[in-house]
Amino acid sequence: LCHIAQVIKGDNDVLLKGVGDKSAIEEVKHILDTARRAATRREVFHTDFLTPPVLKESMIVLQKLADVKAVAQGGYLQAERCRLSIGHSEVLTNDPNVVAAINISGNFSFQPCSHGDFLGAILGKGIAREKLGDIILQGEKGAHVLIVPELVDFLMSTLDKVANVSVSCTQIPLLALEYEPPRTQSFKTVEASLRVDALASAGFKISRSKLVNLISNGDVRVNWTTVTKNGTTLKTGDIVSVSGKGRLKIGEINSTKKGKFAVELIRYL
């Protein structure tokens, strides 16, 4: 009862104890303070773009508050980086003006540019990373960039090159975003356990000892939360990310007659 009372009152220490990714605590705490202001003033506040770990942890914490609600908006359904709109449920709506989209076009036929090239060009104009959402590559045509609306005019007037390619920028409606689901490769493995070191080493085709070292270095995340234990158990639907290797989704899991596990692994290409 005491715990429930503290949560209703909004005791920060109690709420933050549930944050699994400790690296996200400071940002979640700031978002919690924003929720306090939204509740007190009965206004809607919008965060900057949040990374998936911070977004996930913030949503879990905010669900414990009875007086405010939160809506995540990234510009399109599959967005990874999203802004949170926080306020009382009666005043909180999906606001199309929270996220804007810019089309960066140029002739990238002879010099293909990566996600990092577009990101570097934009950050080089002095725009902070948290003001940017996802960057959706469009192949030879360029890229679509999600951004806070107040910086649209600035970016369109200043960005003229990505790497060595001349570009032009135009604002486009969110409905015009072109997004293709990521390509994946699915295969099965039989393992003695569902530990993260076993499944991730099989999924990324690296030795188990190397995977253990990556875990020790903080380079492995499960559902965007850094894991520190090799024995962390995985389940269907979990997403495993390894720095420099990509992402892996755990598919269907079945037990074999010999007491092992037949696991479907879905590798993002």
Short mmCIF file of C-alpha atoms in Angstrom, two decimals:
data_model
loop_
_atom_site.label_atom_id
_atom_site.label_comp_id
_atom_site.label_asym_id
_atom_site.label_seq_id
_atom_site.Cartn_x
_atom_site.Cartn_y
_atom_site.Cartn_z
CA LEU A 1 0.00 0.00 0.00
CA CYS A 2 2.85 2.37 0.82
CA HIS A 3 4.44 1.61 -2.56
CA ILE A 4 1.17 2.33 -4.39
CA ALA A 5 0.73 5.58 -2.50
CA GLN A 6 4.22 6.70 -3.41
CA VAL A 7 3.68 5.92 -7.08
CA ILE A 8 0.41 7.84 -7.17
CA LYS A 9 2.17 10.79 -5.55
CA GLY A 10 4.90 10.35 -8.11
CA ASP A 11 7.95 9.62 -5.95
CA ASN A 12 10.83 9.75 -8.40
CA ASP A 13 13.04 7.30 -6.51
CA VAL A 14 10.31 4.66 -6.47
CA LEU A 15 9.52 5.11 -10.15
CA LEU A 16 13.13 5.12 -11.31
CA LYS A 17 13.91 1.88 -9.46
CA GLY A 18 12.12 0.04 -12.24
CA VAL A 19 14.38 1.41 -15.00
CA GLY A 20 16.25 -1.58 -16.40
CA ASP A 21 18.72 0.34 -18.56
CA LYS A 22 20.75 2.37 -16.07
CA SER A 23 22.29 4.49 -18.83
CA ALA A 24 18.81 5.88 -19.52
CA ILE A 25 18.04 6.97 -15.95
CA GLU A 26 18.99 10.64 -16.29
CA GLU A 27 16.92 11.12 -19.44
CA VAL A 28 13.96 9.25 -17.94
CA LYS A 29 14.21 11.43 -14.84
CA HIS A 30 14.06 14.55 -17.02
CA ILE A 31 10.99 13.18 -18.82
CA LEU A 32 9.40 12.44 -15.45
CA ASP A 33 9.93 16.09 -14.47
CA THR A 34 8.27 17.10 -17.74
CA ALA A 35 5.29 14.89 -16.82
CA ARG A 36 5.06 16.71 -13.47
CA ARG A 37 4.81 20.05 -15.24
CA ALA A 38 2.21 18.68 -17.66
CA ALA A 39 0.10 17.46 -14.73
CA THR A 40 0.42 20.71 -12.76
CA ARG A 41 -0.24 23.09 -15.64
CA ARG A 42 -2.68 20.81 -17.48
CA GLU A 43 -0.73 21.41 -20.68
CA VAL A 44 0.80 19.09 -23.28
CA PHE A 45 4.61 18.95 -23.46
CA HIS A 46 6.70 17.38 -26.20
CA THR A 47 10.12 15.82 -25.72
CA ASP A 48 12.92 15.80 -28.27
CA PHE A 49 13.46 12.61 -30.29
CA LEU A 50 14.30 9.74 -27.95
CA THR A 51 16.39 6.64 -28.61
CA PRO A 52 14.56 3.29 -28.40
CA PRO A 53 15.97 2.41 -24.91
CA VAL A 54 14.95 5.78 -23.42
CA LEU A 55 11.56 5.65 -25.15
CA LYS A 56 10.89 2.15 -23.83
CA GLU A 57 11.92 2.94 -20.24
CA SER A 58 10.02 6.25 -20.23
CA MET A 59 6.78 4.64 -21.39
CA ILE A 60 7.05 2.02 -18.64
CA VAL A 61 7.58 4.68 -15.97
CA LEU A 62 4.88 7.04 -17.25
CA GLN A 63 2.30 4.25 -17.28
CA LYS A 64 2.55 4.23 -13.47
CA LEU A 65 1.32 7.82 -13.25
CA ALA A 66 -2.42 8.11 -12.95
CA ASP A 67 -2.73 11.79 -13.91
CA VAL A 68 -0.86 11.93 -17.24
CA LYS A 69 -0.67 9.91 -20.44
CA ALA A 70 1.99 9.71 -23.16
CA VAL A 71 1.85 9.22 -26.94
CA ALA A 72 4.94 8.33 -28.99
CA GLN A 73 5.22 9.86 -32.47
CA GLY A 74 8.05 9.32 -34.91
CA GLY A 75 6.43 10.36 -38.18
CA TYR A 76 5.62 6.86 -39.44
CA LEU A 77 4.54 3.54 -37.97
CA GLN A 78 7.93 1.78 -37.89
CA ALA A 79 9.90 4.76 -36.53
CA GLU A 80 12.62 3.92 -34.01
CA ARG A 81 13.35 7.43 -32.77
CA CYS A 82 10.18 9.08 -31.47
CA ARG A 83 9.02 12.16 -29.59
CA LEU A 84 6.78 11.76 -26.55
CA SER A 85 3.76 13.99 -26.12
CA ILE A 86 2.81 14.08 -22.43
CA GLY A 87 -0.33 15.50 -20.83
CA HIS A 88 -3.77 14.79 -19.38
CA SER A 89 -5.75 12.30 -21.44
CA GLU A 90 -8.54 14.77 -22.20
CA VAL A 91 -6.15 17.23 -23.87
CA LEU A 92 -3.69 14.76 -25.37
CA THR A 93 -4.10 14.00 -29.08
CA ASN A 94 -1.94 12.82 -31.97
CA ASP A 95 -0.50 16.11 -33.15
CA PRO A 96 0.70 15.99 -36.79
CA ASN A 97 2.76 19.14 -36.15
CA VAL A 98 5.09 17.45 -33.65
CA VAL A 99 7.19 15.78 -36.37
CA ALA A 100 8.11 17.17 -39.79
CA ALA A 101 9.65 15.46 -42.83
CA ILE A 102 12.24 16.76 -45.28
CA ASN A 103 13.22 15.18 -48.60
CA ILE A 104 16.93 15.54 -49.37
CA SER A 105 17.41 14.94 -53.08
CA GLY A 106 20.50 14.76 -55.27
CA ASN A 107 22.28 12.59 -57.81
CA PHE A 108 23.72 9.77 -55.74
CA SER A 109 24.12 7.41 -58.70
CA PHE A 110 27.92 7.67 -58.79
CA GLN A 111 28.50 8.36 -55.11
CA PRO A 112 26.10 6.42 -52.88
CA CYS A 113 25.82 7.94 -49.41
CA SER A 114 25.20 6.09 -46.15
CA HIS A 115 23.02 6.88 -43.16
CA GLY A 116 26.15 8.26 -41.49
CA ASP A 117 26.86 10.60 -44.43
CA PHE A 118 23.42 12.20 -44.19
CA LEU A 119 23.56 12.37 -40.40
CA GLY A 120 27.04 13.92 -40.44
CA ALA A 121 26.01 16.55 -42.99
CA ILE A 122 23.02 17.60 -40.89
CA LEU A 123 24.89 17.63 -37.58
CA GLY A 124 27.60 19.66 -39.32
CA LYS A 125 25.07 22.49 -39.60
CA GLY A 126 24.91 22.70 -35.80
CA ILE A 127 21.68 20.74 -35.34
CA ALA A 128 21.72 18.55 -32.20
CA ARG A 129 21.12 14.81 -32.66
CA GLU A 130 18.06 14.83 -30.40
CA LYS A 131 16.32 17.23 -32.80
CA LEU A 132 16.44 14.55 -35.52
CA GLY A 133 14.34 11.42 -35.88
CA ASP A 134 14.92 8.58 -38.31
CA ILE A 135 16.78 8.98 -41.60
CA ILE A 136 15.17 6.85 -44.32
CA LEU A 137 17.52 6.21 -47.23
CA GLN A 138 16.03 6.45 -50.73
CA GLY A 139 18.89 4.88 -52.68
CA GLU A 140 20.12 6.97 -55.62
CA LYS A 141 17.46 9.62 -54.96
CA GLY A 142 18.67 10.70 -51.50
CA ALA A 143 16.89 10.39 -48.15
CA HIS A 144 13.89 11.37 -46.08
CA VAL A 145 14.68 12.95 -42.72
CA LEU A 146 12.37 13.36 -39.72
CA ILE A 147 13.01 16.54 -37.71
CA VAL A 148 11.40 18.89 -35.20
CA PRO A 149 9.19 21.37 -37.10
CA GLU A 150 10.96 24.50 -35.81
CA LEU A 151 14.19 23.53 -37.61
CA VAL A 152 12.68 22.77 -41.02
CA ASP A 153 13.35 26.19 -42.55
CA PHE A 154 16.88 26.32 -41.16
CA LEU A 155 17.87 22.94 -42.56
CA MET A 156 16.30 23.61 -45.96
CA SER A 157 18.19 26.90 -46.28
CA THR A 158 21.60 25.66 -45.10
CA LEU A 159 22.04 22.06 -46.25
CA ASP A 160 23.48 22.09 -49.77
CA LYS A 161 25.83 19.09 -49.75
CA VAL A 162 25.98 15.53 -48.43
CA ALA A 163 29.54 14.26 -48.72
CA ASN A 164 30.49 15.67 -52.16
CA VAL A 165 27.00 15.49 -53.64
CA SER A 166 25.02 18.71 -54.14
CA VAL A 167 21.52 18.44 -52.69
CA SER A 168 18.27 20.34 -52.43
CA CYS A 169 15.78 20.09 -49.56
CA THR A 170 11.99 20.31 -49.61
CA GLN A 171 9.43 19.70 -46.91
CA ILE A 172 7.05 16.82 -47.60
CA PRO A 173 3.93 15.58 -45.79
CA LEU A 174 4.39 12.59 -43.49
CA LEU A 175 2.07 10.56 -45.73
CA ALA A 176 4.59 10.94 -48.56
CA LEU A 177 7.34 9.12 -46.65
CA GLU A 178 8.60 6.09 -48.56
CA TYR A 179 9.63 3.28 -46.29
CA GLU A 180 10.44 -0.33 -47.07
CA PRO A 181 10.41 -2.93 -44.29
CA PRO A 182 13.95 -4.10 -43.49
CA ARG A 183 15.25 -7.14 -45.34
CA THR A 184 15.66 -10.20 -43.15
CA GLN A 185 17.10 -13.70 -43.35
CA SER A 186 15.52 -16.48 -41.29
CA PHE A 187 17.19 -19.72 -40.22
CA LYS A 188 16.95 -22.25 -37.41
CA THR A 189 19.40 -23.46 -34.80
CA VAL A 190 19.25 -26.10 -32.09
CA GLU A 191 20.73 -25.03 -28.76
CA ALA A 192 20.99 -26.51 -25.28
CA SER A 193 19.71 -23.29 -23.69
CA LEU A 194 18.00 -19.99 -24.48
CA ARG A 195 20.83 -17.92 -23.06
CA VAL A 196 21.73 -14.75 -24.91
CA ASP A 197 25.35 -15.85 -25.40
CA ALA A 198 24.20 -19.08 -27.07
CA LEU A 199 21.54 -17.64 -29.37
CA ALA A 200 23.39 -14.45 -30.29
CA SER A 201 26.60 -16.31 -31.17
CA ALA A 202 24.56 -18.61 -33.44
CA GLY A 203 22.61 -15.72 -34.94
CA PHE A 204 25.60 -13.51 -35.71
CA LYS A 205 27.85 -16.48 -36.52
CA ILE A 206 30.60 -15.50 -34.10
CA SER A 207 32.26 -17.58 -31.38
CA ARG A 208 30.61 -17.79 -28.00
CA SER A 209 33.76 -16.50 -26.28
CA LYS A 210 33.77 -13.41 -28.52
CA LEU A 211 30.10 -12.84 -27.76
CA VAL A 212 30.84 -13.05 -24.03
CA ASN A 213 33.53 -10.39 -24.45
CA LEU A 214 31.06 -8.15 -26.29
CA ILE A 215 28.62 -8.53 -23.38
CA SER A 216 31.39 -7.61 -20.92
CA ASN A 217 32.13 -4.47 -22.96
CA GLY A 218 28.48 -3.39 -22.91
CA ASP A 219 28.06 -3.93 -26.65
CA VAL A 220 25.02 -6.24 -26.46
CA ARG A 221 21.43 -5.10 -25.92
CA VAL A 222 18.20 -7.03 -25.55
CA ASN A 223 15.12 -4.98 -26.46
CA TRP A 224 17.41 -1.91 -26.47
CA THR A 225 18.54 -2.50 -22.88
CA THR A 226 22.22 -3.31 -22.28
CA VAL A 227 22.71 -6.81 -20.88
CA THR A 228 25.49 -7.57 -18.41
CA LYS A 229 24.94 -11.29 -17.81
CA ASN A 230 25.76 -14.06 -20.26
CA GLY A 231 22.94 -16.16 -18.82
CA THR A 232 20.15 -13.71 -19.68
CA THR A 233 17.28 -15.84 -21.03
CA LEU A 234 15.63 -14.89 -24.31
CA LYS A 235 12.07 -15.47 -25.51
CA THR A 236 10.09 -15.20 -28.73
CA GLY A 237 9.91 -11.60 -29.95
CA ASP A 238 13.06 -10.39 -28.23
CA ILE A 239 15.40 -8.16 -30.27
CA VAL A 240 19.15 -8.63 -29.77
CA SER A 241 21.47 -5.85 -30.92
CA VAL A 242 25.25 -6.20 -31.11
CA SER A 243 27.41 -3.16 -31.84
CA GLY A 244 28.94 -3.45 -35.28
CA LYS A 245 26.99 -6.63 -36.09
CA GLY A 246 23.37 -5.50 -36.44
CA ARG A 247 20.13 -6.85 -35.03
CA LEU A 248 18.55 -10.23 -34.53
CA LYS A 249 14.97 -11.19 -33.64
CA ILE A 250 14.06 -14.36 -31.78
CA GLY A 251 11.30 -16.22 -33.62
CA GLU A 252 9.42 -19.40 -32.79
CA ILE A 253 10.90 -21.64 -30.07
CA ASN A 254 10.14 -25.37 -29.82
CA SER A 255 11.48 -28.06 -27.50
CA THR A 256 13.14 -31.11 -29.07
CA LYS A 257 12.78 -34.72 -27.95
CA LYS A 258 16.31 -34.56 -26.56
CA GLY A 259 15.49 -31.66 -24.26
CA LYS A 260 17.06 -28.96 -26.41
CA PHE A 261 15.53 -25.93 -28.12
CA ALA A 262 14.87 -25.47 -31.83
CA VAL A 263 14.92 -21.70 -32.31
CA GLU A 264 14.05 -19.59 -35.33
CA LEU A 265 16.47 -16.68 -35.70
CA ILE A 266 15.61 -13.69 -37.89
CA ARG A 267 18.65 -11.65 -38.91
CA TYR A 268 18.18 -8.07 -40.11
CA LEU A 269 20.33 -7.51 -43.21
#
